[in-house]
Amino acid sequence: MRFIQWVGLVVLAMVASLKAAPNDIDATMEIIRRSGALPTISVEYIQSDSKSKPMVARVHKMLVGDLKVSGHFSVQEETSPSNLNALNFDKYRSNAVHFVAKVNAKYDGKAISAQLYFYDVNKGQEIFSKRYSVGQDSHYPLLAHKMAVDINQHLNFPSLEWMERFVLVSKYISPKRTQILLADYTLTFQSVLIDNNLLNTFPKWANKEQTEFYYTKYLKRPTLFKYNIQSKKEEQILNSKGMLVVSDVSKDGNKLLLTMAPTSQSDIYLYNLGNKKLTQLTRYAGIDVGASFVGNESKIVFVSDRLGYPNVFTTDVDGSERVEQLVYHGNNSNAATAFEDYIVYSSRTSSNEFAPNSFNLFLASTKSSAIRPLTDGGINQMPRFSKDGKSILYIKHTPAQSSLGIIRLDYNKSYLFALPKGKIQSLDW
């Protein structure tokens, strides 16, 4: 997502000076591609005043991490400060370095202003420089994420815009209390949005701009609310005697898929926000939960115990209730998410009477029987596709802590970012 004004966190003052023509960059990349290796980037920071030095180091460290997670670079982290005006391009070339990123920052105790300088070693010149700023020190990860996105954009690499998207986290505090947090994908930046000593669960973004989200608040009965981050106002949507959760939102934001139990067991419902019409999509005496739109949104995938154990099924949104089994792997697939014609689901891969079971993630297509394992060991739950379908965000639970996991599908890489305190109950990206 773009840095957005509603958070009141990020004010970008972008000053770009493009000193290399696009064909210069393309020529450099062609040399790298022919070598068959990732381009090497040296990430450095410029000596700053004593007050700003710790902040410069944090921004520098976060940018190093972002570029590693991107999968697009071989990253060299320079731990000693460098000089802006002393670039020895011959030395970089002899060390097979292709690009250099230098970071500087000023911190006045409140706001941070940072500068990124990016160089093409092969051409021996600066590609671009850009200035960024944020209003509070805790928001420095957002600066680094934007720098990583800009570097990739200038090199015409696959987009990293997913790094700028915020994550909604429902954090378990106690048996009757959860907080809803706004966080970056590394959990380094966190801001509490809702904390009212109640159970606030299953947050789901209401729009692609990430200005509003839905969540379930447990009052006298489960009640669905929409919360506006700009105004901090919330709107009650509907309630239910039993379970009530938004599991997916249509691309235009006008339709909600609900897991709802107005009478006994849960079923899947489609709710039209325009005309307030509630349509029941499944009718089963057991449990149907966690639906996601798939393909062109004419179908959904969901989890049901209609085989005697949880598994993944699909049906149409026209109310015909033609249910088909989608997954034939494993005997306990308890969560699924979809992007276009692909699904990722969590399935139990062990059954141990004396130890915790393992739940792993698998990638599958609605148009073939091929299955690709994504994790190996542990308890891996609640997968979420990035907006471009190239990455997966998920929760990994261990006895000691909860972590957010990132899987970069095109690069066969995965990374974990631990929540220092508390347990992640649910998330959305």
Tab-separated table of C-alpha atoms in Angstrom:
chain	number	residue	atom	x	y	z
A	1	MET	CA	0.000	0.000	0.000
A	2	ARG	CA	0.994	3.640	-0.239
A	3	PHE	CA	1.970	5.631	2.848
A	4	ILE	CA	-1.308	7.183	3.812
A	5	GLN	CA	-2.250	10.356	5.531
A	6	TRP	CA	-4.908	8.858	7.789
A	7	VAL	CA	-2.407	7.250	10.099
A	8	GLY	CA	-0.847	10.630	10.742
A	9	LEU	CA	2.421	8.771	10.849
A	10	VAL	CA	4.137	9.143	7.535
A	11	VAL	CA	4.708	12.359	5.659
A	12	LEU	CA	6.807	11.773	2.610
A	13	ALA	CA	8.801	14.689	1.349
A	14	MET	CA	10.221	13.159	-1.782
A	15	VAL	CA	13.099	14.887	-3.459
A	16	ALA	CA	14.271	12.772	-6.364
A	17	SER	CA	17.214	13.524	-8.600
A	18	LEU	CA	17.546	11.031	-11.432
A	19	LYS	CA	21.066	11.129	-12.753
A	20	ALA	CA	21.096	7.910	-14.749
A	21	ALA	CA	18.994	7.221	-17.812
A	22	PRO	CA	16.813	4.073	-17.736
A	23	ASN	CA	18.955	2.410	-20.397
A	24	ASP	CA	21.986	2.747	-18.099
A	25	ILE	CA	20.221	0.709	-15.429
A	26	ASP	CA	19.017	-1.815	-18.008
A	27	ALA	CA	22.555	-2.275	-19.308
A	28	THR	CA	23.827	-2.999	-15.819
A	29	MET	CA	21.038	-5.486	-15.168
A	30	GLU	CA	21.697	-7.281	-18.446
A	31	ILE	CA	25.287	-7.930	-17.341
A	32	ILE	CA	24.052	-9.274	-14.017
A	33	ARG	CA	21.406	-11.493	-15.617
A	34	ARG	CA	23.967	-13.043	-17.936
A	35	SER	CA	26.054	-14.006	-14.895
A	36	GLY	CA	23.120	-15.998	-13.501
A	37	ALA	CA	23.589	-14.608	-9.988
A	38	LEU	CA	21.753	-12.147	-7.795
A	39	PRO	CA	23.110	-8.608	-7.973
A	40	THR	CA	25.148	-7.675	-4.927
A	41	ILE	CA	24.169	-4.551	-3.041
A	42	SER	CA	26.220	-2.887	-0.325
A	43	VAL	CA	23.975	-1.206	2.251
A	44	GLU	CA	25.761	1.500	4.228
A	45	TYR	CA	24.983	4.384	6.542
A	46	ILE	CA	26.496	7.831	6.765
A	47	GLN	CA	28.035	9.148	9.966
A	48	SER	CA	25.511	11.294	11.829
A	49	ASP	CA	25.395	13.392	14.978
A	50	SER	CA	25.360	11.571	18.325
A	51	LYS	CA	21.635	12.166	18.867
A	52	SER	CA	20.717	10.718	15.469
A	53	LYS	CA	23.246	7.878	15.348
A	54	PRO	CA	21.051	5.193	17.001
A	55	MET	CA	18.170	6.021	14.646
A	56	VAL	CA	20.404	5.872	11.569
A	57	ALA	CA	21.558	2.429	12.667
A	58	ARG	CA	17.946	1.218	13.053
A	59	VAL	CA	16.850	2.448	9.631
A	60	HIS	CA	19.986	0.937	8.098
A	61	LYS	CA	19.392	-2.424	9.799
A	62	MET	CA	15.743	-2.528	8.700
A	63	LEU	CA	16.656	-1.728	5.079
A	64	VAL	CA	19.205	-4.556	5.109
A	65	GLY	CA	16.499	-6.926	6.305
A	66	ASP	CA	13.962	-5.738	3.734
A	67	LEU	CA	16.383	-6.233	0.842
A	68	LYS	CA	17.228	-9.734	2.086
A	69	VAL	CA	13.543	-10.643	2.372
A	70	SER	CA	12.926	-9.300	-1.154
A	71	GLY	CA	14.902	-12.189	-2.632
A	72	HIS	CA	16.258	-9.856	-5.316
A	73	PHE	CA	19.732	-9.174	-3.943
A	74	SER	CA	22.809	-10.623	-2.362
A	75	VAL	CA	23.097	-8.134	0.498
A	76	GLN	CA	26.301	-6.900	2.087
A	77	GLU	CA	25.731	-5.104	5.374
A	78	GLU	CA	28.420	-2.535	6.167
A	79	THR	CA	28.515	-2.049	9.926
A	80	SER	CA	30.922	0.925	9.978
A	81	PRO	CA	29.820	4.428	8.953
A	82	SER	CA	30.850	5.632	5.519
A	83	ASN	CA	31.432	8.983	3.859
A	84	LEU	CA	28.972	10.261	1.281
A	85	ASN	CA	31.627	11.809	-0.948
A	86	ALA	CA	34.162	8.995	-0.904
A	87	LEU	CA	32.854	6.276	-3.218
A	88	ASN	CA	35.662	4.165	-4.671
A	89	PHE	CA	33.798	2.525	-7.538
A	90	ASP	CA	36.910	0.558	-8.611
A	91	LYS	CA	37.054	-1.059	-5.166
A	92	TYR	CA	33.364	-1.952	-5.326
A	93	ARG	CA	33.873	-3.476	-8.793
A	94	SER	CA	36.822	-5.553	-7.597
A	95	ASN	CA	34.578	-6.917	-4.835
A	96	ALA	CA	31.800	-7.746	-7.351
A	97	VAL	CA	29.406	-5.176	-5.865
A	98	HIS	CA	26.792	-3.941	-8.352
A	99	PHE	CA	24.880	-1.362	-6.324
A	100	VAL	CA	25.437	0.787	-3.255
A	101	ALA	CA	22.693	2.166	-0.996
A	102	LYS	CA	23.689	4.821	1.543
A	103	VAL	CA	21.327	5.969	4.280
A	104	ASN	CA	21.453	9.102	6.388
A	105	ALA	CA	18.948	10.290	9.003
A	106	LYS	CA	18.345	13.181	11.382
A	107	TYR	CA	16.344	12.696	14.577
A	108	ASP	CA	15.284	15.629	16.762
A	109	GLY	CA	13.653	13.572	19.502
A	110	LYS	CA	10.311	13.499	17.696
A	111	ALA	CA	10.467	13.399	13.898
A	112	ILE	CA	12.880	11.575	11.606
A	113	SER	CA	14.062	12.871	8.256
A	114	ALA	CA	16.065	10.405	6.176
A	115	GLN	CA	17.893	10.435	2.868
A	116	LEU	CA	18.609	7.528	0.564
A	117	TYR	CA	21.408	7.672	-2.022
A	118	PHE	CA	21.517	4.856	-4.562
A	119	TYR	CA	24.449	4.156	-6.905
A	120	ASP	CA	25.123	2.008	-9.967
A	121	VAL	CA	28.684	0.750	-9.548
A	122	ASN	CA	29.047	-0.403	-13.160
A	123	LYS	CA	28.231	3.109	-14.417
A	124	GLY	CA	30.058	4.782	-11.550
A	125	GLN	CA	27.240	7.202	-10.817
A	126	GLU	CA	24.238	7.935	-8.640
A	127	ILE	CA	20.940	6.528	-9.908
A	128	PHE	CA	18.669	8.493	-7.612
A	129	SER	CA	18.347	10.104	-4.220
A	130	LYS	CA	15.164	10.600	-2.250
A	131	ARG	CA	14.144	12.141	1.042
A	132	TYR	CA	11.648	10.653	3.490
A	133	SER	CA	10.226	11.695	6.848
A	134	VAL	CA	8.005	10.332	9.638
A	135	GLY	CA	6.566	12.082	12.651
A	136	GLN	CA	7.499	9.639	15.428
A	137	ASP	CA	10.557	7.538	16.185
A	138	SER	CA	8.613	4.266	16.419
A	139	HIS	CA	7.659	4.601	12.758
A	140	TYR	CA	11.182	4.236	11.395
A	141	PRO	CA	10.476	0.747	9.889
A	142	LEU	CA	8.049	2.431	7.478
A	143	LEU	CA	10.908	4.562	6.140
A	144	ALA	CA	13.042	1.521	5.399
A	145	HIS	CA	10.155	-0.356	3.748
A	146	LYS	CA	9.553	2.589	1.408
A	147	MET	CA	13.258	2.762	0.558
A	148	ALA	CA	13.281	-0.943	-0.365
A	149	VAL	CA	10.178	-0.475	-2.538
A	150	ASP	CA	11.763	2.488	-4.334
A	151	ILE	CA	15.044	0.655	-4.967
A	152	ASN	CA	13.189	-2.262	-6.557
A	153	GLN	CA	11.005	0.059	-8.599
A	154	HIS	CA	13.993	1.916	-10.061
A	155	LEU	CA	15.588	-1.403	-11.054
A	156	ASN	CA	12.343	-2.711	-12.582
A	157	PHE	CA	12.384	-5.683	-10.230
A	158	PRO	CA	9.135	-7.380	-9.132
A	159	SER	CA	7.197	-5.043	-6.881
A	160	LEU	CA	7.710	-4.995	-3.136
A	161	GLU	CA	4.657	-2.880	-2.423
A	162	TRP	CA	3.410	-5.602	-0.074
A	163	MET	CA	6.110	-4.444	2.357
A	164	GLU	CA	4.241	-1.172	2.789
A	165	ARG	CA	0.937	-2.816	3.646
A	166	PHE	CA	-0.108	-2.797	7.267
A	167	VAL	CA	-1.005	-5.973	9.133
A	168	LEU	CA	-4.001	-6.167	11.465
A	169	VAL	CA	-3.269	-8.376	14.459
A	170	SER	CA	-5.656	-9.589	17.131
A	171	LYS	CA	-3.393	-10.071	20.158
A	172	TYR	CA	-4.527	-12.328	22.980
A	173	ILE	CA	-4.097	-10.637	26.359
A	174	SER	CA	-6.252	-12.700	28.736
A	175	PRO	CA	-9.263	-15.086	28.497
A	176	LYS	CA	-11.695	-12.179	28.037
A	177	ARG	CA	-9.475	-9.554	26.439
A	178	THR	CA	-7.745	-9.046	23.105
A	179	GLN	CA	-6.201	-5.987	21.486
A	180	ILE	CA	-6.278	-5.149	17.792
A	181	LEU	CA	-2.937	-3.824	16.605
A	182	LEU	CA	-1.751	-2.071	13.481
A	183	ALA	CA	1.711	-3.387	12.576
A	184	ASP	CA	4.234	-3.653	9.799
A	185	TYR	CA	5.085	-7.103	8.447
A	186	THR	CA	8.100	-7.445	10.783
A	187	LEU	CA	6.065	-6.520	13.904
A	188	THR	CA	8.727	-3.898	14.676
A	189	PHE	CA	6.164	-1.135	14.306
A	190	GLN	CA	3.018	-1.660	16.399
A	191	SER	CA	0.171	0.652	17.313
A	192	VAL	CA	-2.839	-0.352	19.428
A	193	LEU	CA	-6.109	0.501	17.648
A	194	ILE	CA	-8.661	-1.143	19.936
A	195	ASP	CA	-8.245	-2.057	23.589
A	196	ASN	CA	-11.453	-1.982	25.620
A	197	ASN	CA	-11.093	-4.986	27.948
A	198	LEU	CA	-13.305	-7.072	25.650
A	199	LEU	CA	-12.764	-9.859	23.164
A	200	ASN	CA	-12.006	-8.118	19.842
A	201	THR	CA	-11.330	-10.777	17.256
A	202	PHE	CA	-10.821	-11.594	13.584
A	203	PRO	CA	-10.004	-8.163	12.085
A	204	LYS	CA	-10.437	-7.974	8.315
A	205	TRP	CA	-9.527	-5.045	6.062
A	206	ALA	CA	-12.622	-3.437	4.548
A	207	ASN	CA	-10.857	-1.819	1.572
A	208	LYS	CA	-7.615	-1.917	-0.370
A	209	GLU	CA	-6.647	1.513	0.972
A	210	GLN	CA	-6.572	0.030	4.490
A	211	THR	CA	-8.536	2.882	6.034
A	212	GLU	CA	-11.301	0.717	7.539
A	213	PHE	CA	-11.633	-2.801	8.880
A	214	TYR	CA	-14.244	-5.191	10.248
A	215	TYR	CA	-13.937	-7.037	13.515
A	216	THR	CA	-16.092	-9.025	15.919
A	217	LYS	CA	-16.716	-7.660	19.392
A	218	TYR	CA	-18.210	-9.932	22.013
A	219	LEU	CA	-20.934	-7.976	23.822
A	220	LYS	CA	-24.067	-9.804	24.956
A	221	ARG	CA	-23.739	-11.654	21.655
A	222	PRO	CA	-21.119	-11.623	18.868
A	223	THR	CA	-21.472	-8.276	17.057
A	224	LEU	CA	-19.803	-7.212	13.815
A	225	PHE	CA	-18.385	-3.691	13.618
A	226	LYS	CA	-16.642	-1.617	10.956
A	227	TYR	CA	-13.926	0.647	12.344
A	228	ASN	CA	-12.617	3.771	10.582
A	229	ILE	CA	-8.974	4.451	11.394
A	230	GLN	CA	-9.166	8.081	10.309
A	231	SER	CA	-12.101	9.090	12.485
A	232	LYS	CA	-11.736	6.309	15.067
A	233	LYS	CA	-15.474	5.799	14.773
A	234	GLU	CA	-17.135	2.434	14.461
A	235	GLU	CA	-20.376	1.317	12.844
A	236	GLN	CA	-22.366	-1.703	13.947
A	237	ILE	CA	-23.172	-3.973	10.996
A	238	LEU	CA	-25.123	-6.927	12.460
A	239	ASN	CA	-25.061	-9.477	15.271
A	240	SER	CA	-25.724	-13.157	15.788
A	241	LYS	CA	-26.672	-15.509	18.582
A	242	GLY	CA	-23.641	-17.620	17.754
A	243	MET	CA	-20.391	-17.217	15.827
A	244	LEU	CA	-20.042	-14.174	13.544
A	245	VAL	CA	-16.832	-13.482	11.624
A	246	VAL	CA	-15.951	-11.706	8.357
A	247	SER	CA	-13.690	-14.124	6.484
A	248	ASP	CA	-13.364	-12.246	3.173
A	249	VAL	CA	-14.334	-9.017	1.405
A	250	SER	CA	-15.041	-8.700	-2.318
A	251	LYS	CA	-12.623	-6.689	-4.446
A	252	ASP	CA	-15.081	-3.807	-4.738
A	253	GLY	CA	-15.670	-3.868	-0.978
A	254	ASN	CA	-19.442	-4.283	-1.354
A	255	LYS	CA	-19.869	-7.913	-0.276
A	256	LEU	CA	-18.792	-9.797	2.813
A	257	LEU	CA	-18.350	-13.505	3.336
A	258	LEU	CA	-19.450	-14.348	6.859
A	259	THR	CA	-19.046	-17.370	9.072
A	260	MET	CA	-22.282	-17.150	11.019
A	261	ALA	CA	-24.264	-19.304	13.430
A	262	PRO	CA	-27.620	-17.561	13.980
A	263	THR	CA	-29.253	-20.727	15.285
A	264	SER	CA	-27.015	-23.747	15.882
A	265	GLN	CA	-23.953	-24.728	13.838
A	266	SER	CA	-22.041	-22.275	11.636
A	267	ASP	CA	-22.658	-21.816	7.907
A	268	ILE	CA	-21.347	-19.504	5.208
A	269	TYR	CA	-23.337	-16.364	4.364
A	270	LEU	CA	-22.954	-13.595	1.781
A	271	TYR	CA	-23.827	-10.122	3.024
A	272	ASN	CA	-24.497	-7.261	0.580
A	273	LEU	CA	-23.604	-3.951	2.210
A	274	GLY	CA	-25.641	-1.954	-0.311
A	275	ASN	CA	-29.054	-3.521	0.171
A	276	LYS	CA	-28.304	-5.210	3.542
A	277	LYS	CA	-29.282	-8.574	2.058
A	278	LEU	CA	-28.013	-11.696	3.832
A	279	THR	CA	-27.837	-14.844	1.678
A	280	GLN	CA	-27.085	-18.267	3.109
A	281	LEU	CA	-24.602	-20.107	0.858
A	282	THR	CA	-24.231	-23.407	2.748
A	283	ARG	CA	-26.736	-25.467	4.722
A	284	TYR	CA	-25.101	-28.241	6.659
A	285	ALA	CA	-25.859	-29.776	10.032
A	286	GLY	CA	-22.170	-29.670	10.944
A	287	ILE	CA	-19.614	-26.876	10.733
A	288	ASP	CA	-18.804	-24.668	7.707
A	289	VAL	CA	-16.316	-21.844	8.339
A	290	GLY	CA	-13.667	-19.528	6.871
A	291	ALA	CA	-14.829	-18.844	3.298
A	292	SER	CA	-12.740	-16.949	0.717
A	293	PHE	CA	-13.653	-15.744	-2.748
A	294	VAL	CA	-11.838	-17.624	-5.498
A	295	GLY	CA	-11.329	-17.003	-9.212
A	296	ASN	CA	-13.645	-14.276	-10.476
A	297	GLU	CA	-15.601	-14.284	-7.176
A	298	SER	CA	-18.304	-16.544	-8.599
A	299	LYS	CA	-17.088	-19.298	-6.262
A	300	ILE	CA	-15.822	-19.633	-2.721
A	301	VAL	CA	-13.569	-22.046	-0.867
A	302	PHE	CA	-14.343	-22.897	2.751
A	303	VAL	CA	-13.592	-25.404	5.494
A	304	SER	CA	-16.188	-28.013	6.528
A	305	ASP	CA	-16.302	-31.136	8.675
A	306	ARG	CA	-18.755	-32.880	6.359
A	307	LEU	CA	-16.280	-35.758	5.861
A	308	GLY	CA	-16.090	-36.305	9.599
A	309	TYR	CA	-12.960	-34.128	9.833
A	310	PRO	CA	-12.110	-30.588	8.596
A	311	ASN	CA	-11.345	-30.304	4.901
A	312	VAL	CA	-11.493	-27.724	2.107
A	313	PHE	CA	-14.498	-27.490	-0.221
A	314	THR	CA	-15.800	-25.148	-2.900
A	315	THR	CA	-19.264	-23.957	-3.906
A	316	ASP	CA	-20.887	-21.271	-6.039
A	317	VAL	CA	-22.063	-17.935	-4.669
A	318	ASP	CA	-25.377	-18.218	-6.514
A	319	GLY	CA	-26.904	-20.171	-3.627
A	320	SER	CA	-27.092	-23.443	-5.566
A	321	GLU	CA	-25.203	-25.260	-2.777
A	322	ARG	CA	-23.318	-27.493	-5.220
A	323	VAL	CA	-20.486	-28.414	-2.848
A	324	GLU	CA	-17.325	-30.119	-4.136
A	325	GLN	CA	-14.320	-31.398	-2.223
A	326	LEU	CA	-11.209	-29.462	-3.202
A	327	VAL	CA	-8.395	-30.967	-1.117
A	328	TYR	CA	-7.624	-34.697	-1.012
A	329	HIS	CA	-4.433	-34.392	1.021
A	330	GLY	CA	-4.266	-34.800	4.794
A	331	ASN	CA	-7.020	-35.554	7.291
A	332	ASN	CA	-7.433	-32.230	9.076
A	333	SER	CA	-7.293	-29.121	6.892
A	334	ASN	CA	-8.623	-26.397	9.159
A	335	ALA	CA	-7.875	-23.113	7.356
A	336	ALA	CA	-7.654	-21.915	3.755
A	337	THR	CA	-7.182	-18.715	1.787
A	338	ALA	CA	-7.451	-17.997	-1.926
A	339	PHE	CA	-5.900	-15.819	-4.620
A	340	GLU	CA	-7.372	-16.074	-8.128
A	341	ASP	CA	-7.215	-19.835	-8.849
A	342	TYR	CA	-4.775	-20.746	-6.075
A	343	ILE	CA	-5.357	-21.706	-2.480
A	344	VAL	CA	-3.103	-22.133	0.532
A	345	TYR	CA	-4.405	-24.321	3.323
A	346	SER	CA	-3.205	-25.509	6.713
A	347	SER	CA	-3.311	-29.263	7.248
A	348	ARG	CA	-2.315	-31.531	10.118
A	349	THR	CA	0.755	-33.557	9.189
A	350	SER	CA	1.251	-35.474	12.440
A	351	SER	CA	-0.906	-37.155	15.053
A	352	ASN	CA	1.028	-37.510	18.285
A	353	GLU	CA	-0.743	-38.496	21.472
A	354	PHE	CA	2.050	-37.154	23.692
A	355	ALA	CA	3.202	-34.028	21.835
A	356	PRO	CA	1.648	-31.113	19.922
A	357	ASN	CA	0.485	-31.946	16.427
A	358	SER	CA	2.150	-30.343	13.423
A	359	PHE	CA	0.112	-28.203	11.056
A	360	ASN	CA	1.800	-27.223	7.803
A	361	LEU	CA	0.875	-25.022	4.860
A	362	PHE	CA	0.340	-26.268	1.317
A	363	LEU	CA	-0.186	-24.464	-1.989
A	364	ALA	CA	-2.694	-25.918	-4.451
A	365	SER	CA	-4.608	-24.934	-7.565
A	366	THR	CA	-8.341	-25.161	-8.095
A	367	LYS	CA	-7.586	-26.369	-11.637
A	368	SER	CA	-5.126	-29.199	-10.952
A	369	SER	CA	-4.197	-31.813	-8.357
A	370	ALA	CA	-0.643	-30.525	-7.837
A	371	ILE	CA	0.315	-29.695	-4.238
A	372	ARG	CA	3.360	-27.767	-3.040
A	373	PRO	CA	4.389	-27.929	0.644
A	374	LEU	CA	5.330	-24.522	2.053
A	375	THR	CA	6.316	-25.236	5.676
A	376	ASP	CA	7.883	-28.161	7.495
A	377	GLY	CA	7.148	-28.680	11.184
A	378	GLY	CA	5.459	-26.716	13.934
A	379	ILE	CA	1.997	-25.205	14.082
A	380	ASN	CA	1.438	-22.980	11.044
A	381	GLN	CA	-1.971	-21.363	10.781
A	382	MET	CA	-4.101	-18.642	9.159
A	383	PRO	CA	-2.360	-18.131	5.798
A	384	ARG	CA	-3.018	-14.881	3.907
A	385	PHE	CA	-1.964	-14.068	0.332
A	386	SER	CA	-0.323	-10.757	-0.473
A	387	LYS	CA	-2.260	-8.542	-2.892
A	388	ASP	CA	-0.076	-9.698	-5.806
A	389	GLY	CA	-0.292	-13.380	-4.802
A	390	LYS	CA	3.505	-13.685	-4.624
A	391	SER	CA	3.884	-13.950	-0.844
A	392	ILE	CA	2.126	-15.654	2.048
A	393	LEU	CA	1.730	-14.244	5.543
A	394	TYR	CA	0.862	-16.710	8.315
A	395	ILE	CA	1.010	-17.358	12.061
A	396	LYS	CA	3.532	-19.778	13.526
A	397	HIS	CA	2.911	-20.870	17.103
A	398	THR	CA	5.522	-22.428	19.373
A	399	PRO	CA	5.266	-23.112	23.122
A	400	ALA	CA	7.363	-20.001	23.734
A	401	GLN	CA	5.823	-17.417	21.400
A	402	SER	CA	3.813	-16.485	18.309
A	403	SER	CA	5.475	-15.256	15.139
A	404	LEU	CA	4.435	-13.816	11.802
A	405	GLY	CA	5.862	-15.828	8.930
A	406	ILE	CA	6.516	-14.592	5.396
A	407	ILE	CA	6.876	-17.056	2.510
A	408	ARG	CA	8.263	-15.651	-0.757
A	409	LEU	CA	6.737	-18.111	-3.224
A	410	ASP	CA	8.903	-17.286	-6.232
A	411	TYR	CA	12.122	-17.587	-4.238
A	412	ASN	CA	11.457	-20.570	-1.926
A	413	LYS	CA	12.397	-18.414	1.054
A	414	SER	CA	10.646	-17.974	4.387
A	415	TYR	CA	11.213	-15.646	7.337
A	416	LEU	CA	9.824	-15.418	10.881
A	417	PHE	CA	9.202	-12.290	12.961
A	418	ALA	CA	8.407	-12.947	16.614
A	419	LEU	CA	5.806	-11.154	18.718
A	420	PRO	CA	7.760	-10.232	21.863
A	421	LYS	CA	4.812	-10.555	24.238
A	422	GLY	CA	1.363	-12.108	23.958
A	423	LYS	CA	-0.113	-14.490	21.426
A	424	ILE	CA	-1.444	-13.786	17.937
A	425	GLN	CA	-5.076	-14.821	17.789
A	426	SER	CA	-5.791	-13.788	14.174
A	427	LEU	CA	-4.518	-11.455	11.464
A	428	ASP	CA	-5.200	-9.835	8.109
A	429	TRP	CA	-2.868	-8.287	5.562
